[in-house]
Amino acid sequence: MAKVIIFGVMDTAELAHFYLTHDSEHDVAAFTVSREYMTGTEFQGLPLVAFEEVETLFSPQEYKFFAPMTGRNMNRNRERIYLEAKAKGYEFISYISSKATLFGNQIGENCFILEDNTIQPFTTIGNNVVLWSGNHIGHHGQIKDHVFFTSHVVMSGHCVIEPYCFFGVNSTIRDFLHIGTGTLVGMASAIYKDTDEWGLYLGNPAKKLPKPSYEAY
Ligand SMILES: CC(C)(COP(=O)(O)OP(=O)(O)OC[C@H]1O[C@@H](n2cnc3c(N)ncnc32)[C@H](O)[C@@H]1OP(=O)(O)O)[C@@H](O)C(=O)NCCC(=O)NCCS
């Protein structure tokens, strides 16, 4: 059981508070957000403090940290807070829903794994990975750091997902593929071949598109 500081004051932070309170052994002690986004001194009835000084109020020796943020900026906003909180000396929790199905998989820190995810045997998950609800994560695969799966994505067996990838709802990845760093897969798109780094892929079969749209994420 840990006393946990959650980063954020938006939907994802509210959901993290809900999930940790109702479906984990952890206690949420406070929220923190960058000073410019402070909305007051309380959130969800708990203290809200500036991230810039959180370590002076909630010591990293006594509290753990959780930054379950969205995939904006291809997961790099979440990565930045994760690294900054780490540099302040915090250890992280991961949340894994009791309604997810796992088989002793290795899971990193600051992961947010919601209900109805199936993670098959021999697949590993890195640090700072979000699996929103209901994904199929196939066997003998590897999901590296700072990756975001939205919902109802099928990752077939033996796939390697490099850092910073984002998978839109209902996307599909064929087995034995290598998904390059920072790949953005649009909703309902089907990936049949390895992808290039920082590529945007849309459609079925997915086609690589020029970059501008990718700035949306
Ligand atoms: C790929 C994506 C990021 C593009 O967003 P965008 O830059 O705002 O692009 P637009 O919505 O303006 O669409 C641009 C064009 O691509 C097409 N397009 C967008 N997404 C597409 C998709 N997944 N498959 C096929 N075509 C798509 C649009 O129809 C549009 O075509 P047009 O120019 O002929 O009208 C977005 O469509 C997407 O799939 N996001 C993921 C959404 C998601 O999973 N959300 C989960 C909640 S976090």
CSV table of C-alpha atoms and ligand atoms in Angstrom, one decimal:
chain,number,residue,atom,x,y,z
A,1,MET,CA,0.0,0.0,0.0
A,2,ALA,CA,1.3,3.4,-0.9
A,3,LYS,CA,0.3,7.0,-0.3
A,4,VAL,CA,0.1,8.4,-3.8
A,5,ILE,CA,0.3,11.9,-5.4
A,6,ILE,CA,-1.6,12.1,-8.8
A,7,PHE,CA,-0.5,14.5,-11.5
A,8,GLY,CA,-3.4,16.4,-13.1
A,9,VAL,CA,-6.8,18.1,-12.6
A,10,MET,CA,-8.6,16.9,-15.7
A,11,ASP,CA,-10.6,13.8,-16.6
A,12,THR,CA,-7.7,11.4,-16.5
A,13,ALA,CA,-6.7,12.5,-13.1
A,14,GLU,CA,-10.3,12.2,-11.8
A,15,LEU,CA,-10.5,8.7,-13.3
A,16,ALA,CA,-7.2,7.7,-11.8
A,17,HIS,CA,-8.4,8.8,-8.4
A,18,PHE,CA,-11.6,6.8,-8.9
A,19,TYR,CA,-9.8,3.6,-10.0
A,20,LEU,CA,-7.2,3.8,-7.3
A,21,THR,CA,-9.8,4.5,-4.6
A,22,HIS,CA,-12.2,1.7,-5.7
A,23,ASP,CA,-9.8,-0.9,-7.1
A,24,SER,CA,-6.4,-0.8,-5.6
A,25,GLU,CA,-4.6,-1.1,-2.3
A,26,HIS,CA,-3.3,2.5,-2.6
A,27,ASP,CA,-4.5,5.7,-0.9
A,28,VAL,CA,-4.6,8.9,-2.9
A,29,ALA,CA,-3.1,11.7,-0.7
A,30,ALA,CA,-3.1,14.7,-3.0
A,31,PHE,CA,-3.0,16.1,-6.5
A,32,THR,CA,-0.4,18.2,-8.2
A,33,VAL,CA,-0.2,20.1,-11.5
A,34,SER,CA,2.1,22.7,-13.0
A,35,ARG,CA,1.5,26.1,-11.3
A,36,GLU,CA,0.0,27.7,-14.4
A,37,TYR,CA,-2.8,25.1,-14.4
A,38,MET,CA,-3.7,25.3,-10.7
A,39,THR,CA,-7.5,25.6,-10.4
A,40,GLY,CA,-7.6,26.2,-6.6
A,41,THR,CA,-6.1,24.5,-3.6
A,42,GLU,CA,-8.3,21.3,-3.6
A,43,PHE,CA,-9.4,18.7,-6.1
A,44,GLN,CA,-11.7,15.8,-5.3
A,45,GLY,CA,-11.6,17.0,-1.7
A,46,LEU,CA,-7.9,16.5,-1.5
A,47,PRO,CA,-5.0,19.0,-1.4
A,48,LEU,CA,-3.9,20.4,-4.8
A,49,VAL,CA,-0.3,21.7,-4.9
A,50,ALA,CA,2.0,23.1,-7.5
A,51,PHE,CA,4.2,20.5,-9.1
A,52,GLU,CA,7.2,22.9,-8.8
A,53,GLU,CA,7.2,22.5,-5.0
A,54,VAL,CA,5.4,19.1,-4.5
A,55,GLU,CA,8.5,17.4,-3.1
A,56,THR,CA,8.8,19.9,-0.3
A,57,LEU,CA,5.2,19.2,0.9
A,58,PHE,CA,4.9,15.5,0.1
A,59,SER,CA,8.3,13.9,0.6
A,60,PRO,CA,9.5,11.3,-2.0
A,61,GLN,CA,10.5,9.2,0.9
A,62,GLU,CA,6.9,8.9,2.2
A,63,TYR,CA,4.8,9.3,-1.0
A,64,LYS,CA,4.8,7.7,-4.4
A,65,PHE,CA,3.8,9.3,-7.7
A,66,PHE,CA,1.3,8.6,-10.5
A,67,ALA,CA,1.1,10.6,-13.8
A,68,PRO,CA,-1.5,8.8,-15.9
A,69,MET,CA,-1.8,11.5,-18.6
A,70,THR,CA,-3.2,11.5,-22.1
A,71,GLY,CA,-1.2,10.7,-25.2
A,72,ARG,CA,-1.0,14.3,-26.3
A,73,ASN,CA,2.2,15.3,-28.2
A,74,MET,CA,2.8,11.7,-28.9
A,75,ASN,CA,3.1,10.8,-25.2
A,76,ARG,CA,5.9,13.3,-24.7
A,77,ASN,CA,4.0,15.5,-22.3
A,78,ARG,CA,3.5,12.4,-20.1
A,79,GLU,CA,7.1,11.4,-20.5
A,80,ARG,CA,8.3,14.9,-19.4
A,81,ILE,CA,6.3,14.8,-16.1
A,82,TYR,CA,7.3,11.2,-15.5
A,83,LEU,CA,11.0,12.1,-15.9
A,84,GLU,CA,10.7,15.3,-13.8
A,85,ALA,CA,9.0,13.6,-10.9
A,86,LYS,CA,11.6,10.8,-11.1
A,87,ALA,CA,14.3,13.5,-10.9
A,88,LYS,CA,12.6,14.9,-7.8
A,89,GLY,CA,13.2,11.4,-6.2
A,90,TYR,CA,9.7,9.9,-6.5
A,91,GLU,CA,9.0,6.2,-7.1
A,92,PHE,CA,6.0,5.4,-9.2
A,93,ILE,CA,3.0,3.1,-8.9
A,94,SER,CA,1.3,1.4,-11.8
A,95,TYR,CA,-2.4,0.8,-11.8
A,96,ILE,CA,-3.6,-2.6,-13.3
A,97,SER,CA,-7.3,-3.1,-13.2
A,98,SER,CA,-8.6,-6.1,-11.3
A,99,LYS,CA,-10.8,-6.6,-14.3
A,100,ALA,CA,-7.8,-7.0,-16.7
A,101,THR,CA,-6.5,-10.4,-17.6
A,102,LEU,CA,-2.8,-10.9,-17.2
A,103,PHE,CA,-0.4,-13.9,-17.0
A,104,GLY,CA,2.4,-12.8,-14.8
A,105,ASN,CA,3.6,-10.3,-17.5
A,106,GLN,CA,6.4,-7.9,-16.7
A,107,ILE,CA,4.9,-4.4,-16.4
A,108,GLY,CA,6.9,-1.2,-15.8
A,109,GLU,CA,6.2,1.8,-13.7
A,110,ASN,CA,3.7,4.6,-14.2
A,111,CYS,CA,1.5,2.3,-16.3
A,112,PHE,CA,-2.3,2.8,-16.4
A,113,ILE,CA,-4.0,-0.4,-17.4
A,114,LEU,CA,-7.8,-0.3,-17.4
A,115,GLU,CA,-10.6,-2.9,-17.4
A,116,ASP,CA,-10.9,-5.7,-20.0
A,117,ASN,CA,-7.4,-5.6,-21.3
A,118,THR,CA,-6.1,-9.0,-22.1
A,119,ILE,CA,-2.3,-9.3,-22.0
A,120,GLN,CA,-1.3,-12.7,-23.2
A,121,PRO,CA,1.7,-14.7,-21.9
A,122,PHE,CA,5.3,-13.7,-22.6
A,123,THR,CA,4.5,-10.1,-23.5
A,124,THR,CA,6.3,-7.3,-21.7
A,125,ILE,CA,5.3,-3.7,-21.1
A,126,GLY,CA,7.7,-0.9,-20.5
A,127,ASN,CA,7.4,2.2,-18.3
A,128,ASN,CA,4.8,5.0,-18.7
A,129,VAL,CA,2.4,3.0,-20.9
A,130,VAL,CA,-1.3,3.5,-21.0
A,131,LEU,CA,-3.7,0.7,-22.1
A,132,TRP,CA,-7.2,2.3,-22.0
A,133,SER,CA,-10.0,-0.2,-21.8
A,134,GLY,CA,-10.5,-3.4,-23.8
A,135,ASN,CA,-7.4,-4.0,-25.8
A,136,HIS,CA,-6.1,-7.4,-27.0
A,137,ILE,CA,-2.4,-7.5,-26.4
A,138,GLY,CA,-1.1,-10.7,-28.1
A,139,HIS,CA,1.6,-13.1,-26.9
A,140,HIS,CA,5.4,-13.0,-27.2
A,141,GLY,CA,5.3,-9.2,-27.8
A,142,GLN,CA,7.1,-6.2,-26.5
A,143,ILE,CA,5.6,-2.8,-25.8
A,144,LYS,CA,8.3,-0.3,-25.0
A,145,ASP,CA,8.2,3.0,-23.0
A,146,HIS,CA,5.7,5.9,-23.4
A,147,VAL,CA,3.1,4.2,-25.6
A,148,PHE,CA,-0.6,4.7,-25.6
A,149,PHE,CA,-3.3,2.2,-26.7
A,150,THR,CA,-6.8,3.8,-26.7
A,151,SER,CA,-9.5,1.1,-26.8
A,152,HIS,CA,-10.3,-2.1,-28.7
A,153,VAL,CA,-7.0,-2.3,-30.4
A,154,VAL,CA,-5.8,-5.7,-31.5
A,155,MET,CA,-2.1,-6.2,-31.3
A,156,SER,CA,-1.4,-9.7,-32.7
A,157,GLY,CA,1.3,-12.0,-31.4
A,158,HIS,CA,5.1,-11.4,-31.7
A,159,CYS,CA,4.8,-7.6,-32.3
A,160,VAL,CA,7.4,-5.1,-31.1
A,161,ILE,CA,6.1,-1.6,-30.4
A,162,GLU,CA,8.8,1.0,-30.1
A,163,PRO,CA,8.5,4.1,-27.8
A,164,TYR,CA,6.0,7.0,-28.2
A,165,CYS,CA,3.5,5.1,-30.4
A,166,PHE,CA,-0.2,5.9,-30.3
A,167,PHE,CA,-3.0,3.6,-31.5
A,168,GLY,CA,-6.4,5.0,-32.3
A,169,VAL,CA,-9.6,3.1,-31.3
A,170,ASN,CA,-10.3,-0.2,-33.1
A,171,SER,CA,-6.9,-0.3,-34.9
A,172,THR,CA,-5.4,-3.6,-35.8
A,173,ILE,CA,-1.8,-4.8,-36.0
A,174,ARG,CA,-0.9,-8.0,-37.8
A,175,ASP,CA,1.4,-10.5,-36.1
A,176,PHE,CA,5.2,-10.3,-36.2
A,177,LEU,CA,5.3,-6.6,-37.0
A,178,HIS,CA,7.8,-4.0,-35.9
A,179,ILE,CA,6.1,-0.7,-35.2
A,180,GLY,CA,8.6,2.1,-35.4
A,181,THR,CA,9.2,4.8,-32.8
A,182,GLY,CA,6.5,7.4,-32.7
A,183,THR,CA,4.1,5.7,-35.1
A,184,LEU,CA,0.5,7.2,-35.0
A,185,VAL,CA,-2.2,4.7,-36.1
A,186,GLY,CA,-5.6,6.3,-36.8
A,187,MET,CA,-8.8,4.9,-35.6
A,188,ALA,CA,-10.0,1.7,-37.3
A,189,SER,CA,-6.8,1.5,-39.3
A,190,ALA,CA,-5.2,-1.9,-40.1
A,191,ILE,CA,-1.4,-2.3,-40.2
A,192,TYR,CA,-0.1,-5.0,-42.4
A,193,LYS,CA,3.6,-4.1,-42.7
A,194,ASP,CA,6.3,-2.7,-40.4
A,195,THR,CA,6.0,1.1,-39.9
A,196,ASP,CA,8.5,3.9,-40.3
A,197,GLU,CA,9.5,6.1,-37.3
A,198,TRP,CA,7.1,9.0,-36.7
A,199,GLY,CA,4.8,7.9,-39.5
A,200,LEU,CA,1.1,8.6,-39.6
A,201,TYR,CA,-0.9,5.5,-40.9
A,202,LEU,CA,-4.6,5.6,-41.8
A,203,GLY,CA,-7.1,3.2,-43.5
A,204,ASN,CA,-7.4,-0.5,-44.3
A,205,PRO,CA,-4.9,-1.4,-45.5
A,206,ALA,CA,-3.2,1.5,-43.8
A,207,LYS,CA,-1.3,4.0,-45.9
A,208,LYS,CA,1.4,6.3,-44.7
A,209,LEU,CA,0.3,9.9,-44.9
A,210,PRO,CA,2.2,13.1,-44.9
A,211,LYS,CA,3.0,14.5,-41.5
A,212,PRO,CA,0.6,17.5,-40.9
A,213,SER,CA,-2.3,15.6,-39.5
A,214,TYR,CA,0.0,13.9,-37.0
A,215,GLU,CA,0.4,17.2,-35.3
A,216,ALA,CA,-3.1,16.7,-34.0
A,217,TYR,CA,-1.5,14.2,-31.5
B,1,LIG,C1,-5.6,10.2,-37.5
B,1,LIG,C2,-6.2,11.4,-36.8
B,1,LIG,C3,-5.2,11.8,-35.6
B,1,LIG,C4,-6.3,12.6,-37.8
B,1,LIG,O1,-6.9,13.6,-37.1
B,1,LIG,P1,-7.0,15.1,-37.8
B,1,LIG,O2,-5.6,15.6,-38.1
B,1,LIG,O3,-7.9,15.9,-36.9
B,1,LIG,O4,-7.6,14.8,-39.2
B,1,LIG,P2,-9.1,15.0,-39.7
B,1,LIG,O5,-10.1,14.5,-38.8
B,1,LIG,O6,-9.2,16.5,-40.1
B,1,LIG,O7,-9.1,14.1,-41.0
B,1,LIG,C5,-8.2,14.4,-42.2
B,1,LIG,C6,-8.6,13.5,-43.3
B,1,LIG,O8,-8.2,12.1,-42.9
B,1,LIG,C7,-9.4,11.3,-42.9
B,1,LIG,N1,-9.2,10.4,-41.7
B,1,LIG,C8,-9.1,10.8,-40.4
B,1,LIG,N2,-8.9,9.7,-39.6
B,1,LIG,C9,-9.0,8.6,-40.4
B,1,LIG,C10,-8.9,7.2,-40.2
B,1,LIG,N3,-8.7,6.8,-38.9
B,1,LIG,N4,-9.0,6.4,-41.2
B,1,LIG,C11,-9.2,6.9,-42.5
B,1,LIG,N5,-9.3,8.2,-42.8
B,1,LIG,C12,-9.2,9.0,-41.8
B,1,LIG,C13,-10.6,12.2,-42.7
B,1,LIG,O9,-11.7,11.6,-43.2
B,1,LIG,C14,-10.1,13.4,-43.5
B,1,LIG,O10,-10.3,13.1,-44.9
B,1,LIG,P3,-10.6,14.3,-46.0
B,1,LIG,O11,-9.5,15.2,-45.9
B,1,LIG,O12,-10.8,13.6,-47.3
B,1,LIG,O13,-11.9,14.9,-45.5
B,1,LIG,C15,-7.6,11.0,-36.2
B,1,LIG,O14,-8.5,10.9,-37.2
B,1,LIG,C16,-7.6,9.7,-35.4
B,1,LIG,O15,-7.8,8.6,-35.9
B,1,LIG,N6,-7.4,9.9,-34.1
B,1,LIG,C17,-7.5,8.9,-33.1
B,1,LIG,C18,-8.8,9.0,-32.4
B,1,LIG,C19,-8.9,8.1,-31.2
B,1,LIG,O16,-8.7,6.9,-31.3
B,1,LIG,N7,-9.4,8.6,-30.1
B,1,LIG,C20,-9.5,7.9,-28.9
B,1,LIG,C21,-9.7,8.7,-27.8
B,1,LIG,S1,-8.1,9.2,-27.0
